[in-house]
XYZ file of C-alpha atoms in Angstrom:
385
model
C 7.840 65.303 -33.252
C 6.582 62.251 -31.496
C 7.449 58.978 -33.367
C 4.062 57.493 -32.302
C 2.191 60.078 -34.195
C 0.558 58.462 -37.483
C 2.318 59.879 -40.485
C 0.116 60.783 -43.502
C 0.148 58.315 -46.368
C 1.609 59.650 -49.452
C -0.862 58.452 -52.066
C 1.447 59.449 -54.946
C 4.620 57.604 -53.756
C 5.603 55.113 -56.457
C 5.118 51.899 -54.549
C 1.779 53.319 -52.975
C 0.355 54.397 -56.298
C 1.352 51.251 -58.010
C 0.076 49.091 -55.132
C -3.298 50.848 -55.106
C -3.490 50.825 -58.876
C -3.167 46.872 -59.275
C -4.702 45.685 -55.827
C -8.359 45.536 -56.804
C -7.829 44.132 -60.392
C -5.253 41.473 -59.083
C -7.525 40.425 -56.405
C -10.567 40.126 -58.722
C -8.581 38.081 -61.286
C -6.968 35.925 -58.592
C -10.381 35.195 -56.976
C -11.855 34.200 -60.325
C -8.885 31.796 -60.827
C -8.742 30.485 -57.395
C -12.371 29.829 -56.477
C -12.763 26.854 -59.024
C -9.452 25.470 -57.679
C -10.802 25.972 -53.948
C -13.985 24.313 -54.820
C -12.243 21.487 -56.421
C -9.805 21.074 -53.579
C -12.639 21.077 -51.003
C -14.567 18.371 -53.161
C -11.377 16.328 -53.365
C -10.811 16.590 -49.605
C -14.458 15.568 -48.860
C -14.091 12.693 -51.356
C -10.856 11.656 -49.635
C -12.492 11.727 -46.148
C -15.489 9.704 -47.419
C -13.251 7.164 -49.211
C -11.001 6.937 -46.083
C -14.177 6.314 -43.903
C -16.162 3.866 -46.204
C -13.945 2.316 -48.706
C -10.442 1.870 -47.396
C -11.197 -0.086 -44.224
C -13.111 -2.927 -46.016
C -10.526 -2.797 -48.595
C -7.631 -2.955 -46.117
C -9.433 -5.885 -44.324
C -10.013 -7.749 -47.704
C -6.366 -7.274 -48.649
C -5.198 -8.378 -45.238
C -7.493 -11.592 -45.505
C -6.266 -12.048 -49.194
C -2.446 -11.641 -48.256
C -3.006 -13.927 -45.276
C -4.725 -16.694 -47.330
C -2.164 -16.297 -50.016
C 0.631 -16.506 -47.568
C -0.765 -19.638 -45.937
C -1.229 -21.161 -49.280
C 2.317 -20.410 -50.334
C 3.581 -21.775 -46.913
C 1.751 -25.027 -47.436
C 2.995 -25.283 -51.177
C 6.531 -24.516 -50.214
C 6.540 -26.767 -47.334
C 5.210 -29.664 -49.531
C 7.501 -28.943 -52.330
C 10.383 -28.918 -49.704
C 9.312 -32.067 -48.331
C 9.082 -33.765 -51.675
C 12.539 -32.260 -52.700
C 14.104 -33.375 -49.465
C 12.836 -36.916 -50.014
C 13.998 -36.947 -53.668
C 17.448 -35.516 -52.723
C 17.859 -38.015 -49.888
C 16.589 -40.994 -52.059
C 18.547 -40.087 -55.322
C 21.655 -38.350 -54.034
C 22.408 -38.666 -50.348
C 21.840 -42.419 -49.868
C 23.829 -43.318 -53.074
C 26.685 -40.966 -52.139
C 26.891 -42.488 -48.713
C 26.796 -45.899 -50.013
C 29.508 -44.912 -52.371
C 31.540 -43.347 -49.725
C 31.330 -46.119 -47.233
C 31.473 -49.193 -49.770
C 33.809 -47.906 -52.496
C 35.854 -44.747 -51.562
C 36.685 -45.605 -47.999
C 38.235 -49.118 -48.956
C 39.835 -47.658 -51.821
C 41.492 -44.775 -49.753
C 42.525 -47.238 -47.081
C 44.302 -49.435 -49.729
C 45.909 -46.427 -51.421
C 47.127 -45.220 -48.028
C 48.711 -48.732 -47.423
C 50.402 -48.764 -50.816
C 51.709 -45.341 -50.227
C 52.984 -45.867 -46.696
C 54.264 -49.420 -47.214
C 55.839 -49.347 -50.621
C 55.944 -45.951 -52.177
C 57.350 -43.910 -49.196
C 60.490 -46.112 -48.580
C 61.304 -46.352 -52.468
C 60.774 -42.354 -52.617
C 63.169 -41.918 -49.608
C 65.902 -44.155 -51.145
C 65.477 -42.564 -54.633
C 65.734 -39.183 -53.171
C 68.775 -39.929 -51.176
C 70.572 -41.345 -54.200
C 69.540 -38.404 -56.327
C 70.878 -35.928 -53.719
C 74.155 -37.779 -53.528
C 74.638 -37.778 -57.214
C 73.736 -33.992 -57.558
C 76.220 -33.097 -54.774
C 79.163 -35.286 -56.505
C 78.395 -34.333 -60.053
C 77.116 -30.654 -59.845
C 77.702 -28.994 -56.585
C 81.445 -30.083 -55.869
C 82.683 -29.171 -59.283
C 80.918 -25.698 -59.223
C 82.273 -25.025 -55.618
C 85.801 -25.907 -56.801
C 85.406 -23.716 -59.907
C 84.233 -20.819 -58.064
C 86.744 -21.085 -55.153
C 89.996 -21.783 -57.035
C 89.489 -20.249 -60.529
C 86.947 -17.512 -60.700
C 87.688 -15.678 -57.408
C 91.492 -15.386 -58.057
C 90.985 -14.413 -61.632
C 88.316 -11.542 -60.651
C 90.598 -10.287 -57.737
C 93.974 -9.989 -59.405
C 92.964 -9.777 -63.096
C 90.112 -7.332 -62.747
C 89.644 -5.548 -59.191
C 93.382 -4.601 -58.475
C 94.028 -3.103 -62.036
C 90.739 -1.069 -61.920
C 91.583 0.270 -58.347
C 94.959 1.424 -59.637
C 93.371 2.888 -62.738
C 90.916 4.783 -60.511
C 93.316 6.206 -58.002
C 96.227 6.999 -60.330
C 94.311 8.169 -63.543
C 90.634 8.794 -63.237
C 90.739 10.869 -59.884
C 93.300 13.568 -61.186
C 91.508 13.936 -64.485
C 88.099 14.067 -62.841
C 89.380 17.001 -60.423
C 90.927 18.964 -63.239
C 87.482 18.534 -65.253
C 85.569 19.790 -62.254
C 87.552 22.865 -61.783
C 87.485 23.796 -65.556
C 83.742 23.118 -65.515
C 83.357 25.212 -62.320
C 84.890 28.249 -63.801
C 82.832 27.884 -67.145
C 79.761 27.671 -65.038
C 80.422 30.621 -62.933
C 81.238 32.705 -66.197
C 77.901 31.518 -67.843
C 75.855 32.241 -64.710
C 77.281 35.728 -64.500
C 76.351 36.488 -68.147
C 72.881 34.878 -67.816
C 72.067 36.662 -64.529
C 72.983 40.074 -66.107
C 70.589 39.236 -69.086
C 67.846 37.925 -66.810
C 67.982 41.092 -64.758
C 67.638 43.160 -67.861
C 64.726 41.111 -69.161
C 63.101 41.207 -65.758
C 63.343 45.069 -65.687
C 61.711 45.397 -69.049
C 59.137 42.811 -68.506
C 58.112 44.323 -65.156
C 57.645 47.685 -66.634
C 55.496 46.208 -69.466
C 53.433 44.242 -67.009
C 52.856 47.266 -64.761
C 51.754 49.223 -67.768
C 49.285 46.369 -68.842
C 48.126 46.135 -65.326
C 47.250 50.009 -65.141
C 45.341 49.506 -68.432
C 43.638 46.523 -67.306
C 42.602 48.148 -63.899
C 41.177 51.106 -66.065
C 39.243 48.927 -68.334
C 37.864 46.790 -65.436
C 36.593 49.990 -63.679
C 34.997 51.252 -66.917
C 33.237 47.685 -67.496
C 32.075 47.654 -63.789
C 30.823 51.124 -63.960
C 28.896 50.375 -67.212
C 27.502 47.137 -65.945
C 26.352 48.847 -62.713
C 24.998 51.697 -64.425
C 23.185 49.851 -67.522
C 22.221 46.617 -65.715
C 22.460 46.488 -62.064
C 20.871 49.878 -61.271
C 17.836 49.391 -63.546
C 17.345 45.841 -62.278
C 17.527 46.797 -58.805
C 15.074 49.712 -59.229
C 12.675 47.392 -61.450
C 12.937 44.733 -58.675
C 12.509 47.212 -55.681
C 9.928 49.393 -57.311
C 7.876 47.001 -59.544
C 8.405 43.206 -58.824
C 8.374 43.567 -55.061
C 5.076 45.496 -54.736
C 3.461 43.427 -57.558
C 4.595 39.998 -55.874
C 3.441 41.176 -52.514
C 0.053 42.165 -53.797
C -0.115 38.852 -55.609
C 0.697 36.964 -52.703
C -1.689 38.898 -50.472
C -4.370 38.603 -53.111
C -3.898 34.764 -53.375
C -4.234 34.563 -49.674
C -7.518 36.738 -49.534
C -8.862 34.868 -52.464
C -8.215 31.495 -50.898
C -9.893 32.534 -47.760
C -12.915 33.978 -49.619
C -13.074 30.908 -51.898
C -13.115 28.780 -48.744
C -16.143 30.800 -47.456
C -17.884 30.603 -50.787
C -17.171 26.991 -51.146
C -18.468 26.109 -47.508
C -21.627 28.291 -48.399
C -22.150 26.255 -51.676
C -21.588 23.041 -49.579
C -24.061 24.130 -47.103
C -26.618 25.038 -49.741
C -26.190 21.731 -51.354
C -26.401 19.926 -47.980
C -29.671 21.973 -47.241
C -31.082 21.001 -50.628
C -30.251 17.422 -50.087
C -31.869 17.388 -46.624
C -35.030 19.007 -47.646
C -35.261 17.130 -51.088
C -34.120 13.709 -49.882
C -33.689 13.491 -46.151
C -36.910 15.098 -44.968
C -39.003 13.151 -47.295
C -37.245 9.819 -46.412
C -37.718 10.473 -42.673
C -41.252 11.321 -43.253
C -41.763 7.936 -45.297
C -39.921 6.192 -42.346
C -41.837 7.704 -39.682
C -45.337 7.504 -41.406
C -45.124 4.470 -43.469
C -42.122 2.217 -42.575
C -42.542 2.305 -38.833
C -46.285 1.382 -38.537
C -45.780 -1.309 -41.208
C -42.939 -2.607 -39.377
C -44.776 -2.499 -36.158
C -47.726 -4.288 -37.793
C -45.498 -6.966 -39.138
C -43.793 -7.355 -35.900
C -46.965 -7.581 -33.853
C -49.286 -9.540 -36.166
C -46.843 -11.795 -37.909
C -43.214 -12.124 -36.336
C -44.345 -12.289 -32.667
C -46.998 -15.009 -33.189
C -44.477 -16.868 -35.428
C -41.730 -16.591 -32.754
C -44.047 -17.864 -30.166
C -45.189 -20.682 -32.298
C -41.767 -21.555 -33.053
C -40.819 -21.471 -29.293
C -43.797 -23.784 -28.420
C -42.910 -26.216 -31.276
C -39.174 -26.323 -29.956
C -40.463 -27.047 -26.480
C -42.939 -29.723 -27.658
C -40.226 -31.281 -29.773
C -37.778 -31.208 -26.934
C -40.321 -32.734 -24.423
C -41.090 -35.534 -27.049
C -37.520 -36.115 -27.544
C -36.898 -36.486 -23.809
C -39.981 -38.751 -23.439
C -38.767 -41.017 -26.259
C -35.158 -41.158 -24.662
C -36.657 -41.999 -21.244
C -38.890 -44.812 -22.781
C -35.856 -46.215 -24.654
C -33.850 -46.125 -21.521
C -36.718 -47.899 -19.566
C -36.991 -50.498 -22.345
C -33.285 -51.200 -22.186
C -33.464 -51.461 -18.414
C -36.215 -54.003 -18.607
C -34.585 -56.072 -21.129
C -31.329 -56.249 -19.203
C -33.320 -57.050 -16.173
C -35.060 -59.933 -17.892
C -31.726 -61.153 -19.291
C -29.547 -60.847 -16.177
C -32.151 -60.912 -13.393
C -32.283 -58.951 -10.219
C -33.572 -55.553 -9.679
C -30.233 -53.659 -9.363
C -28.790 -54.896 -12.661
C -27.040 -52.131 -14.622
C -27.821 -51.444 -18.194
C -25.576 -52.382 -20.944
C -23.352 -49.478 -22.048
C -23.686 -47.673 -18.742
C -20.727 -47.367 -16.218
C -20.693 -49.937 -13.446
C -20.156 -49.301 -9.904
C -17.752 -51.193 -7.680
C -18.573 -54.866 -7.673
C -19.848 -56.396 -4.504
C -17.618 -58.535 -2.601
C -18.405 -61.314 -0.099
C -16.754 -61.484 3.378
C -16.152 -65.178 3.149
C -14.355 -65.150 -0.132
C -11.965 -63.002 -2.350
C -14.192 -63.370 -5.313
C -16.600 -60.851 -6.467
C -20.241 -61.519 -7.519
C -21.671 -59.137 -10.132
C -25.211 -59.719 -8.955
C -24.529 -59.593 -5.308
C -25.413 -56.652 -3.074
C -22.397 -55.112 -1.477
C -22.362 -55.984 2.085
C -20.796 -54.080 5.040
C -17.384 -54.802 5.870
C -17.996 -54.959 9.571
C -19.711 -58.021 11.158
C -23.046 -57.723 12.908
C -23.435 -58.846 16.407
C -24.167 -62.492 16.704
C -22.661 -63.285 13.334
C -19.738 -65.664 12.847
C -16.866 -64.750 10.692
C -16.226 -67.089 7.764
C -12.749 -68.032 7.113
C -11.203 -67.394 3.777
C -9.881 -70.082 1.536
């Protein structure tokens, strides 16, 4: 038989019968439970997108501005406090400490160093030399003589030599005899204990083997009971009931989520259609029919004439101001001409040009017209000075 030939479905197989029995009720119950959750989820998602588009950017900008202003204020405050604290520390601590160091501690240290180097150091060296000589004469020399001429001979000939003789002549033979006797006793005790240990080991080994056989039998029985009474029913329940039910619940949740999404989108489109026809269309009609003609009328009848009148008034004001400035400038020029004389006098407050210089002198004349540096034909040069 070809493997690609579709096999007939056994409707009465355990997993098939249970699956078909619970599929429709489970999907209906899951749809009823999931539909409100999906609609709330879609509503929350739409609200999140709306908040992300409309609320969060201004709030973020406001927070950034507030944090920036707060940072600048704190920076200025800390800088001011730091400057005040620096001034206070310098005035109350550093300057008095520097004066104390330079005016009191430095001279006092120099005096103490002179006293230590000029007076105390020679006296200490002399005193140390005398004390060392006295210690050598009174302590070191007697101790060395006592050690060399009394303690060493007494320890050598009164203690060490008798102990060596006692160890070689008495203790060594006694120790060897004791070692031989204890070795024989140890060998006998080891033979006896070894025999007893081997007997006990044989008895305990047989007992352990019997207990191990009984334990293995009990373990095999317990394992068989556990596998028969617990593992096999649990495995059958998991494979025949829990797995199909769980698979159907998972598939029902997926299908119900998709169906709830379709229904939620349909409800959203319906609400949007109602909002568009109940609010948007009337608002657009009012805007086109009422607001636009009124706005055009206000723009053409009020705003444009007012703007033209304001522009004309601004031009007239600018022209009047320019005329007034020119009049004031001419009056100042005439007054300066009347006071100083000459037609080319400059006004007070205006930058002056290069003052004219005569050819016959190094001095400059403010009211003289600047002459050419080259002499004309037939004119005589005037000597300077």
